[in-house]
Structures are given as C-alpha cells and as structure tokens.
C-alpha cells in the first residue's frame, strides 16, 4: 500500500476485530500507521499490511500525533493509560472503547492532567464495514480537539459530534444500544405470545415490520411534547388506553406469556390518571420518570 505524505500518522492500540479493522482502514488510505497490542502476535499480523509494530504502548502513542484506543473495555483503557503515562503529553487520544459517560469524563481528566488532548468516541457497526458509511461514530469532548482530528476520524465512517461534555458520546451509544435491546426483548416476548396462540411467526413479523414505519413520526412528536411539557392525547387519552391495557395483560396471562412490561405500563397509566391527567397521552407518563 502506498503511503501518502500528505496524510497524518496515526496509532491504533488494541488489535481485536474492531481495532484491526480500524488500523486496516487507515493503512488502506495511506496513513503511516503504528499499532500495539498487549498480545504481540495480533499486532504482528498487521505488519504484513504495512503497519509499524511498537514494542510498548508508550512508544506507540509517541509515534503519532493521534492515537485511537480500541480495547475490550474501559478497564483495559485505564491499564493502557497508566502504562503510557507522560508519553501522552502533546498527543491526542481518541477512545473508541465502550464504557460509561463517567468513565469517559475520567479519561478526559487523566489526559488533561498528563498534558494530552482527549476525545471520547463510540462506534456502531461491524468490523468489515469500517471505513464505509455503514458505520456510525459518535464523538464528544473538547471541540477544538475534535475539529483538529475530525478529518482522520471521518476515514472510519459517518461521524457525529455530540458536544463538549466528554460523556455525551457514551450517553448516545448506550441509549441507542439499550433501545435496541428494549425493543428486541419485547419482540421476543410478543413472538412467544403469537406462537402460543398458534399463529405463524414469520407472517406476523412481516406485518409487524410494515407497522413499524409509523413509529418514527410518533417518536419525534413524543420527544417534542416532553421537551415542551405540553401533552396531547398522542396514542389516545390514558383513560382509554388503561382499559386496553387490561385486555393486553389478561391475554398474555391467559396464554402463560410474560406480562411484566404490560403491567409496568398499566401501573404508570393508573398513577398518571390518579394525578388528574387521564385526558393526556402516553408521552405524559414521562413526568413520572423524571429525576
């Protein structure tokens, strides 16, 4: 691969599936790429592709103005930072490692204390798609630092900056992933209900997929209502919806299907109605969830 002199050098620490994909994306675009991994043979595998293999994490960071950390978890990030120490001074660290907002903020504090710049990032996508628009990356942290490294980060996929709070990328990532799990576990329980009633799962799912298209507009409307504090009947008034919930709960329980989530919804509806807001819609129950 031809190294382009107009491109900055980059270091990638962590040669798991995602880290290796990140390193290869930079190599394919002509970056002078240094790599390091705690297990050396994983880093050596990138040497044939043109990467420079550093003997220590500190030397890897020192080799490039920008270092990407793509590790298993934030504990691994903390271990690497300790081993790097003062070698980070004057360099920019970007973590693409999963973790909490608090951990991201702590990493930023560590970087500042050691004379380094820090941007936290989270990557959503599969390793084979790194370097394409199929991969979404969320970033947060110091805006000036982000602006300086953004061109290099855009090599990896579609980039969005979420603000100067270093924890916001983790908030975005964790919320997006959690929403997926919330939906999918509900889907599995619903399929269980459908199967218990003897209906065809694939045919039902095809119909459900068509119904989901209408939720995008509803979600936007609900978020606007919550932000503005003005709650219309959206899905219908809670007085009407509460009666429907009794039917849904009874149906599930009659088949032996899980009804925990339906009971949670009904409990929130009953509480909101008791507060005198039965004329409002589903989104108004958010008031019961506020800190």
C-alpha atoms as one frame of an Amber mdcrd trajectory, in Angstrom:
protein
   0.000   0.000   0.000   1.318   3.437  -0.902   1.911   5.779   1.985   0.712
   9.315   1.271   2.934  12.019   2.742   0.023  14.491   2.989  -1.776  12.294
   5.491  -1.009  12.449   9.224   0.368   9.492  11.076  -1.957   7.547  13.349
  -1.533   4.957  16.077  -4.087   2.273  16.851  -3.939   0.485  20.201  -5.928
  -2.725  20.515  -5.893  -5.318  17.763  -9.182  -7.082  18.372 -11.633  -7.384
  15.494 -12.625  -3.714  15.612  -9.158  -2.328  16.304  -7.654  -4.366  13.477
 -10.376  -3.110  11.139  -9.635   0.488  12.170  -5.906   0.002  11.562  -6.525
  -1.580   8.167  -8.810   1.280   7.160  -6.023   3.761   7.851  -3.443   1.637
   6.066  -5.660   1.374   3.001  -5.908   5.167   2.917  -2.164   5.660   3.033
  -1.726   6.634   6.656   1.552   5.841   8.379   0.000   3.528  10.939   1.598
   2.327  14.161  -0.070  -0.457  16.118   0.285  -2.016  19.540  -1.491  -4.846
  21.314  -0.916  -6.456  24.676  -0.701  -9.810  22.859   2.066  -9.059  20.377
   1.150 -11.610  17.706  -2.131  -9.810  16.976  -0.195  -6.642  16.222   2.375
  -8.506  14.134  -0.448  -9.672  11.883  -0.799  -6.057  10.718   2.882  -5.759
   9.838   2.364  -7.511   6.513  -0.250  -4.902   5.674   2.295  -2.141   6.249
   1.818  -1.224   9.898   4.681  -0.331  12.206   4.510  -2.505  15.317   5.520
  -0.707  18.516   7.089  -2.639  21.377   5.203  -0.751  24.101   2.018   1.291
  24.376   4.058   4.346  25.339   6.187   4.090  22.181   3.055   3.581  20.097
   1.488   6.792  21.421   4.738   8.707  20.949   4.914   7.629  17.299   1.858
   9.618  16.140   0.046  12.839  16.990  -3.235  10.875  17.083  -3.844   7.593
  18.904  -7.021   5.538  18.603  -7.811   3.280  21.565  -9.988   0.327  20.561
  -9.985  -2.031  23.509 -12.272  -4.570  25.172 -13.488  -2.276  27.938 -12.585
   0.815  29.901 -10.555  -1.201  32.401  -8.226  -2.040  29.539  -8.132   1.656
  28.592  -7.158   2.583  32.148  -4.378  -0.022  32.125  -3.004   1.353  28.858
  -3.138   4.949  30.096  -1.181   4.005  33.198   1.474   2.324  31.066   1.652
   5.301  28.681   1.982   7.922  31.414   3.826  11.091  30.432   4.412   9.801
  26.902   0.887  11.052  26.170   1.909  14.705  26.642   1.352  16.730  23.487
  -0.651  13.968  21.794  -4.356  13.428  21.127  -6.071  10.311  22.407  -9.386
   9.140  20.961 -11.099   6.202  22.615 -13.494   4.053  20.594 -13.935   1.700
  23.550 -17.339   1.031  25.086 -17.900   2.395  28.564 -19.933   4.728  30.726
 -20.179   8.527  30.493 -18.419   8.760  33.863 -15.505   6.703  32.560 -15.205
   8.935  29.502 -15.058  12.021  31.704 -12.442  10.372  33.897 -10.345   9.539
  30.830 -10.517  13.170  29.746  -9.402  14.309  33.184  -6.476  11.889  33.047
  -5.460  13.208  29.633  -5.560  16.830  30.755  -3.503  16.022  33.840  -0.893
  14.386  31.606  -0.740  17.186  29.042  -2.718  15.320  26.381  -5.933  16.082
  24.494  -8.845  13.630  24.617 -11.952  12.903  22.580 -14.298  10.100  23.525
 -15.925   8.074  20.784 -18.229   5.148  20.299 -18.543   3.088  17.143 -21.742
   1.449  15.917 -21.263  -1.072  13.141 -19.480  -4.258  12.196 -15.688  -4.523
  11.706 -15.937  -5.458   7.984 -17.823  -2.188   7.355 -15.271   0.132   8.995
 -14.328   2.806   6.501 -17.807   2.946   4.947 -20.979   4.912   5.632 -22.480
   1.768   7.184 -20.517   2.558  10.341 -21.683   5.390  12.616 -19.342   7.030
  15.098 -20.380   9.274  17.976 -17.834  11.689  19.463 -17.746  14.189  22.311
 -15.176  16.267  24.126 -13.239  19.469  23.536 -14.494  21.000  20.279 -11.129
  22.369  19.175  -9.527  18.957  19.629 -12.339  17.231  17.774 -12.147  19.679
  14.859  -8.418  19.025  14.533  -8.780  15.247  14.251 -12.165  15.048  12.526
 -10.733  14.515   9.010  -8.900  11.422  10.249 -11.953  10.163  12.118 -14.119
  10.543   9.023 -11.993   7.893   7.351 -13.726   5.335   9.581 -17.380   6.068
   8.796 -20.178   8.554   9.369 -19.176  10.952  12.162 -21.404  12.931  14.546
 -20.168  15.292  17.267 -22.420  15.453  20.344 -20.895  18.248  22.397 -18.084
  19.321  24.671 -19.087  17.017  27.543 -16.818  14.016  27.040 -19.547  11.710
  28.342 -22.123  12.526  25.672 -20.822  10.022  23.104 -21.258   7.267  25.688
 -24.751   8.536  26.503 -25.641   8.390  22.805 -24.137   4.931  22.295 -25.562
   3.377  25.440 -29.013   4.833  24.794 -29.060   3.673  21.164 -27.908   0.157
  22.052 -30.211  -0.100  25.068 -33.182   0.992  22.966 -32.395  -1.827  20.563
 -32.358  -4.374  23.357 -35.563  -2.961  24.873 -37.298  -3.363  21.532 -35.871
  -6.782  20.734 -36.717  -8.406  24.082 -40.254  -7.058  23.708 -40.316  -8.542
  20.221 -39.257 -11.956  21.506 -41.946 -11.940  24.196 -44.520 -10.893  21.611
 -43.469 -13.733  19.300 -43.898 -16.059  22.248 -47.475 -14.831  22.622 -48.176
 -15.240  18.906 -46.713 -18.748  18.844 -48.689 -19.794  21.924 -51.848 -18.784
  20.053 -50.823 -20.941  17.088 -50.223 -18.195  14.524 -47.361 -18.162  12.026
 -44.379 -16.207  13.368 -42.893 -15.159  10.033 -46.193 -13.934   8.623 -46.863
 -11.940  11.790 -43.363 -10.446  11.721 -43.781  -9.334   8.130 -46.970  -7.481
   9.070 -45.317  -6.011  12.163 -42.363  -4.728  10.129 -44.773  -2.792   7.954
 -46.436  -1.266  11.022 -43.130  -0.049  12.464 -42.748   2.567   9.737 -45.291
   4.732  11.506 -43.325   4.968  14.727 -40.666   7.420  13.523 -43.089  10.316
  13.420 -44.635   9.298  16.731 -41.253   9.248  18.494 -40.434  12.736  17.219
 -43.817  14.019  18.350 -43.434  12.475  21.804 -39.942  13.934  22.301 -41.285
  17.362  21.345 -44.165  17.027  23.793 -41.802  16.044  26.604 -39.418  18.900
  25.855 -42.250  21.414  25.713 -44.212  19.951  28.609 -47.454  20.045  26.623
 -49.093  16.636  26.317 -51.776  15.896  23.773 -53.569  12.547  23.509 -50.938
  11.064  21.065 -51.946   7.354  21.120 -55.228   8.285  22.741 -56.132   9.505
  26.204 -54.772   7.497  29.121 -58.340   6.882  30.306 -58.975   4.903  27.115
 -55.550   3.276  26.934 -55.767   1.980  30.504 -58.804  -0.108  29.632 -56.943
  -1.567  26.657 -54.016  -2.474  28.900 -56.276  -4.681  30.988 -57.125  -6.623
  27.829 -53.449  -6.944  26.840 -52.413  -8.122  30.297 -55.272 -10.590  30.507
 -54.472 -12.012  27.084 -50.823 -12.577  27.928 -51.539 -14.133  31.271 -54.165
 -16.443  29.795 -51.540 -17.963  27.488 -48.697 -18.009  30.023 -46.755 -15.332
  28.140 -44.716 -12.746  30.059 -46.726  -9.666  31.106 -44.234  -7.760  33.290
 -43.810  -4.884  30.852 -47.526  -4.563  30.236 -48.098  -4.360  33.991 -45.427
  -1.655  34.297 -47.161   0.409  31.615 -50.554  -0.071  33.291 -49.129   0.962
  36.662 -47.738   4.182  35.205 -51.025   4.901  33.456 -53.011   4.403  36.653
 -50.686   6.714  38.583 -50.910   9.437  35.936 -54.695   9.145  35.783 -54.858
   9.373  39.582 -52.959  12.662  39.315 -55.788  14.019  37.165 -54.170  13.643
  33.736 -56.326  10.934  32.194 -57.028  13.198  29.194 -53.333  13.251  28.254
 -51.481  10.706  26.123 -48.777   8.096  26.549 -45.912  10.598  26.436 -47.231
  12.340  29.561 -46.142   9.345  31.670 -42.601  10.647  31.246 -43.397  13.053
  34.078 -43.407  10.028  36.400 -39.889   9.085  35.249 -38.197  12.438  35.784
 -35.493  12.572  38.494
